[in-house]
């Protein structure tokens, strides 16, 4: 039953690109808690590794609180509901129901995956320490300079219509870095099975509206002060080992 | 909805939508929206129309702050971008409806589509609501709602569900469906008034049902910027308040009247065209449908 293994905690951790960090953060990470008795392990809301107000002034405490407690929690709740319904539909052999649920699973599961990565992508004063060694060299090779990378991500993030994410992606096959965007809550893997997210920036309006209103470019400019390059480097080194 | 820079009065929105599109898009496709020489630029600028009420009059259901940003920043920016992108091109001088459909480009939208459509959508949205709105519709609108949804409450449920399941940014709509298959020469062979009905739709980002030849009657903006300042993530509360306290059923009703009249007119035009075609065939002397041939190439050979 391939479906069952797909939703075990380990598989989720791998899919989210958290790797060893995900396992280390497993106590507060994905899949702990509910539903161990069921075939499909339920997701749960991971804790933030910092206080809500710790990312100010780049991102306000109010936004962090709502983003984590309301939006991410809703994705987790709805994802679990959809999984429950999926399990029942699969057991009954109800193919129309299985297909109908895919939208909710992709959307809410994607939201859970993406935001779990995002909280690890941020760190109080994280941006003060630019990427060194392997990731630093890769950025220079593939983009010319860190500034060029930042500019590209900001441009693509600002140009994204509607809701979505902008990513610094690593292609595991070619070992090349690229900037990608995904719509709505589509995870990076929808852009390519070999794509691993090193950094993701949420450009849904809920990620910045209360503070920056319609001026998404200002949010993008300021978020680099709190980007966790240490995390990105660790994922990069693990995936290119 | 547009005025030349020489005149200073705003255009009056016509009561009937413009006649069927002449589809100059093939010309635009050929010419690629090229810029005309400077001396020939028309500069027919679309304007940011204010809502028909003050920015604070929808409180507490939709705050003044929301209107200031939503209308004053988002909507305004789309108008400016649109004007910038159409200036000096073939789209300059067209009506907004036509710009939207042409730039939608049959599902492969041009970059200016988001601006054209969002200008259209927001104009439509502000007019769909009013201070002291809500209540229930009456007359023909209510009859059709009951006919097509079973009851007013069922229609509201469906509308709410569309608004809440539009993942990401977008809009939910109540539309009058009287569209025709207009693919090449494939015309609906048996059009009937019975096929026309009210439908609830949702659309992503800036997409607008006029690109599918529907007649929109009501829209709710479910981009987060439409409700975040007042409701945070609680989209369901926003949608409920919109329906209970803001929607102007009078405007929806007027739009329905226009849509029904338009559908009837197009049906009449189709009928006339069909009769003319039949007459042409009957009178044609060149028609020889089954040619008798002296040579026998039948399979029986």
Coordinates of C-alpha atoms in Angstrom, one line a residue:
Chain A
X1 CA 0.0 0.0 0.0
X2 CA 2.2 2.8 -1.3
X3 CA -0.4 5.3 -0.1
X4 CA 0.3 4.4 3.5
X5 CA 4.0 4.9 3.4
X6 CA 3.5 8.2 1.6
X7 CA 2.1 9.7 4.8
X8 CA 4.4 8.4 7.4
X9 CA 6.3 11.0 9.4
X10 CA 9.6 10.2 7.8
X11 CA 8.3 10.7 4.3
X12 CA 6.7 14.0 5.2
X13 CA 10.0 15.2 6.7
X14 CA 11.9 14.2 3.5
X15 CA 9.3 15.8 1.3
X16 CA 9.5 19.0 3.1
X17 CA 13.2 19.2 2.7
X18 CA 13.9 19.4 6.4
X19 CA 16.1 16.4 6.4
X20 CA 18.1 15.9 9.6
X21 CA 16.9 19.2 11.0
X22 CA 13.3 17.9 10.6
X23 CA 14.1 14.8 12.6
X24 CA 15.9 16.9 15.2
X25 CA 12.9 19.2 15.3
X26 CA 10.7 16.1 15.3
X27 CA 9.3 16.7 18.7
X28 CA 7.7 19.9 17.6
X29 CA 7.8 19.0 13.9
X30 CA 5.6 17.2 11.5
X31 CA 3.6 14.2 12.3
X32 CA 4.1 14.1 16.1
X33 CA 1.0 13.8 18.2
X34 CA -2.3 12.8 16.8
X35 CA -3.4 9.7 15.0
X36 CA -0.6 7.2 15.5
X37 CA -3.2 4.5 15.6
X38 CA -4.5 5.3 12.1
X39 CA -2.7 4.2 9.0
X40 CA -2.2 7.8 7.9
X41 CA -0.3 9.8 10.4
X42 CA -1.9 13.2 11.1
X43 CA 0.1 16.4 10.8
X44 CA 0.4 18.9 13.6
X45 CA 1.4 22.5 13.9
X46 CA 5.2 22.8 14.6
X47 CA 6.3 25.4 17.2
X48 CA 8.2 28.4 16.1
X49 CA 11.9 28.3 17.1
X50 CA 11.5 32.0 18.3
X51 CA 9.0 34.3 19.8
X52 CA 6.4 36.0 17.6
X53 CA 7.9 39.4 18.1
X54 CA 11.5 38.3 17.5
X55 CA 11.5 39.1 13.8
X56 CA 10.6 42.7 14.2
X57 CA 10.9 45.2 12.6
X58 CA 11.1 43.1 9.4
X59 CA 7.9 41.2 10.2
X60 CA 5.6 42.3 13.0
X61 CA 4.7 40.1 15.9
X62 CA 1.0 40.4 15.0
X63 CA 1.6 39.0 11.5
X64 CA 3.7 36.2 12.9
X65 CA 1.1 35.3 15.4
X66 CA -1.8 35.2 12.9
X67 CA 0.3 33.6 10.3
X68 CA 1.3 30.7 12.6
X69 CA -1.8 30.3 14.8
X70 CA -4.5 30.9 12.2
X71 CA -3.3 30.3 8.7
X72 CA -0.8 27.5 9.3
X73 CA -3.1 25.9 11.9
X74 CA -6.0 26.0 9.4
X75 CA -3.9 24.2 6.8
X76 CA -3.0 21.5 9.3
X77 CA -6.6 21.1 10.4
X78 CA -8.0 21.0 6.9
X79 CA -5.2 18.7 5.7
X80 CA -6.0 16.2 8.5
X81 CA -9.7 16.3 7.7
X82 CA -9.0 15.7 4.0
X83 CA -6.7 12.8 4.9
X84 CA -9.3 11.3 7.1
X85 CA -11.9 11.6 4.3
X86 CA -9.4 10.2 1.8
X87 CA -8.7 7.2 4.0
X88 CA -12.4 6.5 4.2
X89 CA -12.9 7.0 0.5
X90 CA -9.9 4.7 -0.4
X91 CA -11.3 2.0 2.0
X92 CA -14.7 2.2 0.3
X93 CA -13.2 2.3 -3.2
X94 CA -15.0 5.6 -3.8
X95 CA -13.0 6.8 -6.7
X96 CA -14.9 10.1 -7.3
X97 CA -14.4 11.0 -3.7
X98 CA -10.7 10.2 -3.9
X99 CA -10.4 12.4 -6.9
X100 CA -12.5 15.2 -5.4
X101 CA -10.4 15.4 -2.3
X102 CA -7.1 16.0 -4.2
X103 CA -7.6 19.7 -4.4
X104 CA -8.0 20.1 -0.7
X105 CA -5.1 17.8 0.0
X106 CA -2.8 19.6 -2.4
X107 CA -3.8 23.0 -1.1
X108 CA -3.8 22.3 2.6
X109 CA -1.0 19.8 2.6
X110 CA 1.1 22.2 0.5
X111 CA 0.3 25.0 2.9
X112 CA 1.5 22.8 5.8
X113 CA 4.7 21.8 4.0
X114 CA 5.5 25.3 2.8
X115 CA 4.9 27.0 6.1
X116 CA 6.9 24.4 8.0
X117 CA 9.9 25.2 5.8
X118 CA 9.2 29.0 6.1
X119 CA 9.5 29.1 9.9
X120 CA 12.9 27.5 9.6
X121 CA 13.9 30.0 6.9
X122 CA 13.5 32.8 9.3
X123 CA 15.7 33.7 12.3
X124 CA 16.1 36.8 14.4
X125 CA 18.9 38.7 12.7
X126 CA 19.5 35.7 10.5
X127 CA 20.3 37.9 7.5
X128 CA 23.2 39.5 9.3
X129 CA 25.3 36.4 8.5
X130 CA 25.5 35.9 4.7
X131 CA 26.0 32.4 3.3
X132 CA 29.5 31.1 3.5
X133 CA 31.5 28.2 2.0
X134 CA 29.6 25.8 -0.3
X135 CA 26.3 27.6 -0.6
X136 CA 28.1 31.0 -0.9
X137 CA 30.2 29.7 -3.7
X138 CA 27.2 28.1 -5.5
X139 CA 25.4 31.4 -5.3
X140 CA 28.3 33.3 -6.8
X141 CA 28.6 30.7 -9.5
X142 CA 24.9 30.5 -10.4
X143 CA 23.9 34.1 -9.9
X144 CA 27.1 36.2 -10.0
X145 CA 26.7 37.5 -6.5
X146 CA 24.4 37.4 -3.4
X147 CA 23.0 40.8 -4.3
X148 CA 22.1 39.5 -7.8
X149 CA 20.3 36.6 -6.2
X150 CA 18.4 38.8 -3.8
X151 CA 17.4 41.1 -6.6
X152 CA 16.1 38.2 -8.7
X153 CA 14.1 36.7 -5.9
X154 CA 12.6 40.1 -5.0
X155 CA 11.7 40.8 -8.6
X156 CA 10.1 37.5 -9.1
X157 CA 8.3 37.7 -5.8
X158 CA 7.0 41.1 -6.6
X159 CA 5.8 40.1 -10.0
X160 CA 3.9 37.0 -8.9
X161 CA 0.2 37.6 -9.5
X162 CA -2.2 36.7 -6.8
X163 CA -0.9 34.3 -4.1
X164 CA 2.2 32.1 -4.1
X165 CA 5.8 31.6 -3.1
X166 CA 9.2 32.5 -4.4
X167 CA 12.0 29.9 -3.8
X168 CA 15.7 29.5 -3.9
X169 CA 15.8 26.0 -5.2
X170 CA 18.5 23.4 -5.5
X171 CA 18.2 20.8 -8.3
X172 CA 19.5 17.7 -6.7
X173 CA 20.4 16.1 -10.1
X174 CA 22.4 19.0 -11.6
X175 CA 23.4 20.6 -8.3
X176 CA 22.4 23.9 -9.8
X177 CA 20.6 26.7 -7.9
X178 CA 17.7 28.5 -9.4
X179 CA 14.9 30.9 -8.4
X180 CA 11.4 29.4 -8.8
X181 CA 7.9 30.6 -8.1
X182 CA 4.9 28.5 -7.3
X183 CA 1.3 29.5 -7.2
X184 CA -1.1 29.3 -4.2
X185 CA 0.2 26.6 -1.9
X186 CA 1.9 24.4 -4.5
X187 CA 5.1 23.1 -2.9
X188 CA 8.4 23.5 -4.8
X189 CA 8.4 19.8 -5.8
X190 CA 5.6 20.7 -8.3
X191 CA 8.2 22.5 -10.3
X192 CA 10.4 19.4 -10.5
X193 CA 10.8 16.2 -8.6
X194 CA 14.5 16.9 -8.0
X195 CA 13.9 20.4 -6.7
X196 CA 14.8 21.0 -3.0
X197 CA 13.8 24.2 -1.3
X198 CA 16.6 26.0 0.4
X199 CA 14.7 29.2 1.1
X200 CA 11.0 30.1 0.5
X201 CA 9.4 33.5 0.9
X202 CA 5.6 33.6 1.3
X203 CA 4.2 36.3 -0.9
X204 CA 0.5 35.7 0.0
X205 CA -1.0 39.0 1.2
X206 CA -1.5 37.5 4.7
X207 CA 2.3 37.3 5.0
X208 CA 2.7 41.1 4.9
X209 CA -0.5 43.0 4.6
X210 CA -1.1 44.2 8.1
X211 CA 2.3 45.8 8.1
X212 CA 3.2 46.6 4.5
X213 CA -0.3 46.9 3.0
X214 CA -0.1 46.7 -0.8
X215 CA 3.7 47.5 -0.9
X216 CA 5.0 43.9 -1.3
X217 CA 8.4 45.1 -2.6
X218 CA 9.1 46.7 0.9
X219 CA 8.3 43.4 2.6
X220 CA 10.6 41.6 0.2
X221 CA 13.4 44.1 0.8
X222 CA 13.2 43.9 4.6
X223 CA 12.7 40.1 5.0
X224 CA 16.4 39.5 4.0
X225 CA 17.3 40.9 7.5
X226 CA 15.8 37.8 9.0
X227 CA 16.5 35.1 6.5
X228 CA 18.2 32.1 8.0
X229 CA 21.2 31.4 5.8
X230 CA 22.5 28.9 8.3
X231 CA 19.5 26.7 7.6
X232 CA 19.8 27.1 3.9
X233 CA 23.5 26.2 4.0
X234 CA 22.8 23.1 6.0
X235 CA 20.2 21.8 3.6
X236 CA 22.5 22.6 0.7
X237 CA 25.4 20.7 2.2
X238 CA 23.3 17.7 3.0
X239 CA 21.8 17.5 -0.4
X240 CA 25.1 18.0 -2.3
X241 CA 27.1 15.6 -0.1
Chain B
X1 CA -15.9 54.5 -18.7
X2 CA -13.2 56.3 -20.7
X3 CA -12.7 59.9 -21.8
X4 CA -10.3 61.6 -24.1
X5 CA -7.8 63.9 -22.3
X6 CA -9.4 66.9 -23.9
X7 CA -12.8 66.5 -22.3
X8 CA -13.2 66.8 -18.5
X9 CA -16.4 65.1 -17.8
X10 CA -16.3 61.4 -16.9
X11 CA -18.0 59.1 -19.3
X12 CA -21.4 57.7 -18.5
X13 CA -21.6 53.9 -18.3
X14 CA -24.0 52.9 -21.1
X15 CA -27.1 51.0 -20.0
X16 CA -26.6 48.3 -22.5
X17 CA -23.3 46.6 -22.9
X18 CA -21.5 47.3 -26.2
X19 CA -22.6 45.3 -29.3
X20 CA -21.0 41.9 -30.0
X21 CA -17.3 42.2 -30.3
X22 CA -15.8 42.7 -33.7
X23 CA -12.8 40.8 -32.5
X24 CA -10.1 43.0 -33.7
X25 CA -7.8 40.7 -31.7
X26 CA -6.6 39.1 -34.9
X27 CA -5.4 42.4 -36.1
X28 CA -3.7 43.0 -32.7
X29 CA -2.1 39.6 -32.8
X30 CA -0.6 40.4 -36.2
X31 CA 0.6 43.8 -35.2
X32 CA 1.6 42.7 -31.7
X33 CA 0.1 45.8 -30.0
X34 CA 2.7 47.9 -31.7
X35 CA 3.0 51.5 -30.6
X36 CA 1.7 54.1 -33.0
X37 CA 3.9 57.1 -33.9
X38 CA 3.8 59.8 -31.2
X39 CA 1.7 62.2 -33.3
X40 CA -1.0 59.6 -33.8
X41 CA -1.4 58.6 -30.1
X42 CA -5.0 58.9 -29.0
X43 CA -4.3 58.8 -25.2
X44 CA -7.9 57.8 -24.3
X45 CA -7.2 57.2 -20.6
X46 CA -9.4 55.0 -18.4
X47 CA -10.2 56.6 -15.1
X48 CA -10.4 55.5 -11.5
X49 CA -14.1 55.8 -10.8
X50 CA -14.9 56.4 -7.1
X51 CA -17.4 54.1 -5.4
X52 CA -21.0 55.6 -5.3
X53 CA -20.7 56.3 -1.6
X54 CA -18.1 57.8 0.8
X55 CA -15.2 55.7 1.9
X56 CA -16.4 55.6 5.5
X57 CA -20.0 54.8 4.8
X58 CA -19.7 51.0 4.8
X59 CA -18.5 51.0 8.4
X60 CA -18.4 48.8 10.4
X61 CA -18.8 46.1 7.8
X62 CA -16.0 47.3 5.6
X63 CA -13.8 50.0 7.2
X64 CA -12.7 53.3 5.8
X65 CA -9.1 52.1 6.0
X66 CA -9.9 49.1 3.8
X67 CA -11.6 51.3 1.2
X68 CA -8.6 53.8 1.3
X69 CA -6.2 51.0 0.5
X70 CA -8.4 48.7 -1.6
X71 CA -9.8 51.5 -3.8
X72 CA -7.2 54.2 -3.2
X73 CA -4.1 52.0 -3.7
X74 CA -4.9 48.6 -5.3
X75 CA -7.6 49.7 -7.7
X76 CA -5.8 53.0 -8.5
X77 CA -2.6 51.2 -9.3
X78 CA -4.3 48.9 -11.8
X79 CA -5.8 51.9 -13.6
X80 CA -2.4 53.5 -13.8
X81 CA -0.7 50.3 -15.0
X82 CA -3.4 49.7 -17.6
X83 CA -3.3 53.2 -19.0
X84 CA 0.5 52.9 -19.2
X85 CA 0.4 49.6 -21.0
X86 CA -2.3 50.5 -23.6
X87 CA -1.0 53.9 -24.4
X88 CA -0.3 54.2 -28.1
X89 CA -1.3 50.6 -28.8
X90 CA -4.3 49.3 -30.7
X91 CA -6.1 48.7 -27.4
X92 CA -6.0 52.4 -26.7
X93 CA -9.5 53.9 -27.3
X94 CA -11.3 50.5 -26.9
X95 CA -13.9 50.1 -24.2
X96 CA -12.9 48.3 -21.1
X97 CA -15.0 45.2 -21.7
X98 CA -13.3 44.8 -25.1
X99 CA -9.8 45.3 -23.6
X100 CA -10.5 42.6 -21.0
X101 CA -11.7 40.0 -23.5
X102 CA -9.0 40.8 -26.1
X103 CA -6.2 40.7 -23.5
X104 CA -7.5 37.5 -22.0
X105 CA -6.5 36.1 -25.4
X106 CA -8.6 33.0 -25.1
X107 CA -6.9 31.7 -22.0
X108 CA -3.4 32.8 -22.8
X109 CA -3.5 36.2 -21.2
X110 CA -1.3 39.1 -22.2
X111 CA 0.6 40.9 -19.4
X112 CA -1.9 43.7 -19.3
X113 CA -4.8 41.4 -18.7
X114 CA -4.4 41.4 -14.9
X115 CA -4.7 45.2 -14.9
X116 CA -7.6 45.5 -17.3
X117 CA -9.6 42.7 -15.6
X118 CA -8.9 44.1 -12.1
X119 CA -10.1 47.5 -13.1
X120 CA -13.2 46.0 -14.5
X121 CA -13.7 43.7 -11.4
X122 CA -13.2 46.5 -8.9
X123 CA -15.5 48.9 -10.7
X124 CA -18.1 46.2 -10.6
X125 CA -17.4 45.3 -7.0
X126 CA -17.8 48.8 -5.6
X127 CA -21.1 49.1 -7.4
X128 CA -22.3 45.8 -6.1
X129 CA -22.4 47.0 -2.5
X130 CA -23.9 50.0 -0.7
X131 CA -24.4 51.3 2.8
X132 CA -27.5 49.6 4.3
X133 CA -27.3 46.8 1.9
X134 CA -28.3 43.2 2.4
X135 CA -31.9 42.0 2.7
X136 CA -33.6 40.0 0.1
X137 CA -34.1 40.5 -3.6
X138 CA -37.6 40.6 -5.1
X139 CA -39.3 40.5 -8.5
X140 CA -37.8 38.7 -11.5
X141 CA -34.4 38.3 -9.8
X142 CA -36.0 36.4 -6.8
X143 CA -38.1 34.3 -9.2
X144 CA -35.0 33.2 -11.2
X145 CA -33.0 32.5 -8.0
X146 CA -35.8 30.3 -6.7
X147 CA -36.1 28.6 -10.1
X148 CA -32.4 27.9 -10.6
X149 CA -31.3 27.2 -7.0
X150 CA -34.4 26.0 -5.3
X151 CA -34.4 28.9 -2.8
X152 CA -32.6 32.1 -1.9
X153 CA -30.8 30.4 1.0
X154 CA -29.6 27.6 -1.2
X155 CA -28.2 30.3 -3.6
X156 CA -26.4 32.0 -0.7
X157 CA -25.0 28.7 0.4
X158 CA -23.6 28.0 -3.0
X159 CA -22.2 31.5 -3.3
X160 CA -20.5 31.3 0.1
X161 CA -19.1 27.9 -0.8
X162 CA -17.6 29.3 -4.0
X163 CA -16.1 32.2 -2.2
X164 CA -14.6 30.0 0.5
X165 CA -13.2 27.3 -1.8
X166 CA -11.5 29.7 -4.2
X167 CA -8.0 28.7 -3.0
X168 CA -5.7 31.6 -3.2
X169 CA -6.8 34.9 -4.7
X170 CA -9.8 35.3 -6.8
X171 CA -13.5 36.2 -7.0
X172 CA -16.9 34.5 -6.6
X173 CA -19.7 35.4 -8.9
X174 CA -23.4 35.2 -9.5
X175 CA -23.8 35.4 -13.3
X176 CA -26.6 35.1 -15.9
X177 CA -25.7 32.4 -18.3
X178 CA -26.9 32.9 -21.8
X179 CA -23.7 32.3 -23.6
X180 CA -23.3 30.7 -26.9
X181 CA -20.8 28.4 -28.4
X182 CA -18.8 30.7 -30.6
X183 CA -16.1 28.4 -31.7
X184 CA -15.4 29.1 -35.4
X185 CA -18.7 28.3 -37.1
X186 CA -20.0 25.9 -34.5
X187 CA -23.1 27.7 -33.3
X188 CA -25.5 26.2 -30.8
X189 CA -28.1 24.6 -33.2
X190 CA -31.0 24.7 -30.8
X191 CA -30.6 27.8 -28.7
X192 CA -33.5 28.3 -26.4
X193 CA -34.5 30.7 -23.6
X194 CA -34.7 27.6 -21.4
X195 CA -30.9 27.2 -21.5
X196 CA -30.4 30.6 -19.9
X197 CA -30.1 30.6 -16.1
X198 CA -28.4 31.9 -13.1
X199 CA -25.1 30.3 -12.1
X200 CA -22.6 30.7 -9.3
X201 CA -19.0 30.7 -10.4
X202 CA -15.5 31.3 -8.9
X203 CA -12.5 32.5 -10.7
X204 CA -8.8 32.7 -9.8
X205 CA -6.8 35.9 -9.6
X206 CA -8.1 38.5 -12.0
X207 CA -10.2 36.2 -14.3
X208 CA -13.7 37.6 -15.0
X209 CA -16.6 35.6 -16.5
X210 CA -17.2 38.0 -19.3
X211 CA -14.3 36.2 -21.0
X212 CA -16.5 33.1 -21.1
X213 CA -19.4 35.2 -22.4
X214 CA -21.4 35.2 -19.2
X215 CA -23.2 38.2 -17.8
X216 CA -22.0 38.9 -14.3
X217 CA -24.6 40.1 -11.8
X218 CA -22.7 40.1 -8.5
X219 CA -19.1 39.7 -7.4
X220 CA -17.2 39.3 -4.2
X221 CA -13.5 40.0 -4.0
X222 CA -11.8 37.2 -2.1
X223 CA -8.2 38.4 -2.5
X224 CA -6.9 38.7 1.1
X225 CA -6.4 42.5 0.7
X226 CA -10.2 42.8 0.4
X227 CA -10.8 41.6 4.0
X228 CA -7.6 41.3 5.9
X229 CA -7.6 44.6 7.7
X230 CA -11.2 44.1 8.9
X231 CA -11.4 40.3 9.3
X232 CA -7.8 39.0 9.3
X233 CA -8.0 35.4 8.1
X234 CA -11.7 35.0 8.7
X235 CA -12.9 35.0 5.1
X236 CA -16.1 33.2 6.1
X237 CA -17.1 36.1 8.4
X238 CA -16.4 38.6 5.6
X239 CA -18.5 36.7 3.1
X240 CA -21.4 36.4 5.5
X241 CA -21.3 40.1 6.3
X242 CA -21.0 41.0 2.6
X243 CA -24.2 39.1 1.9
X244 CA -26.1 40.2 5.0
X245 CA -25.1 43.8 5.2
X246 CA -23.5 45.1 2.0
X247 CA -24.9 43.6 -1.2
X248 CA -27.1 45.8 -3.3
X249 CA -29.8 43.5 -4.7
X250 CA -31.2 46.5 -6.6
X251 CA -28.1 46.8 -8.7
X252 CA -28.0 43.0 -9.1
X253 CA -31.6 43.2 -10.3
X254 CA -30.9 46.0 -12.8
X255 CA -27.9 44.0 -14.2
X256 CA -30.2 41.0 -14.6
X257 CA -32.7 43.0 -16.6
X258 CA -29.9 44.2 -18.9
X259 CA -28.5 40.7 -19.3
X260 CA -31.9 39.2 -20.2
X261 CA -32.5 42.0 -22.7
X262 CA -29.1 41.5 -24.2
X263 CA -29.7 37.7 -24.5
X264 CA -33.0 38.3 -26.2
X265 CA -31.5 40.8 -28.6
X266 CA -28.7 38.3 -29.5
X267 CA -31.3 35.6 -30.0
X268 CA -33.2 37.9 -32.4
X269 CA -30.0 38.7 -34.3
X270 CA -29.2 35.0 -34.6
X271 CA -32.7 34.3 -35.9
X272 CA -32.4 37.0 -38.5
X273 CA -29.1 35.8 -39.6
X274 CA -30.4 32.2 -39.8
X275 CA -33.3 33.4 -42.0
X276 CA -31.0 35.3 -44.2
X277 CA -28.8 32.3 -44.7
X278 CA -31.8 30.1 -45.5
X279 CA -33.0 32.7 -48.0
X280 CA -29.5 32.8 -49.6
X281 CA -29.4 29.1 -50.1
X282 CA -32.9 28.9 -51.5
X283 CA -32.3 31.6 -54.1
X284 CA -28.9 30.4 -55.1
X285 CA -28.7 29.0 -58.5
X286 CA -25.2 27.7 -58.1
X287 CA -26.1 25.1 -55.6
X288 CA -25.9 21.6 -57.0
X289 CA -25.9 19.2 -54.2
X290 CA -25.9 15.9 -55.8
X291 CA -24.1 15.9 -59.1
X292 CA -25.2 13.2 -61.5
X293 CA -22.2 11.9 -63.3
X294 CA -22.1 10.0 -66.5
X295 CA -19.1 8.1 -65.5
X296 CA -19.8 5.4 -63.1
X297 CA -17.3 5.2 -60.2
X298 CA -19.5 3.4 -57.8
X299 CA -18.1 0.7 -55.6
X300 CA -20.3 -1.8 -57.3
X301 CA -17.8 -1.9 -60.2

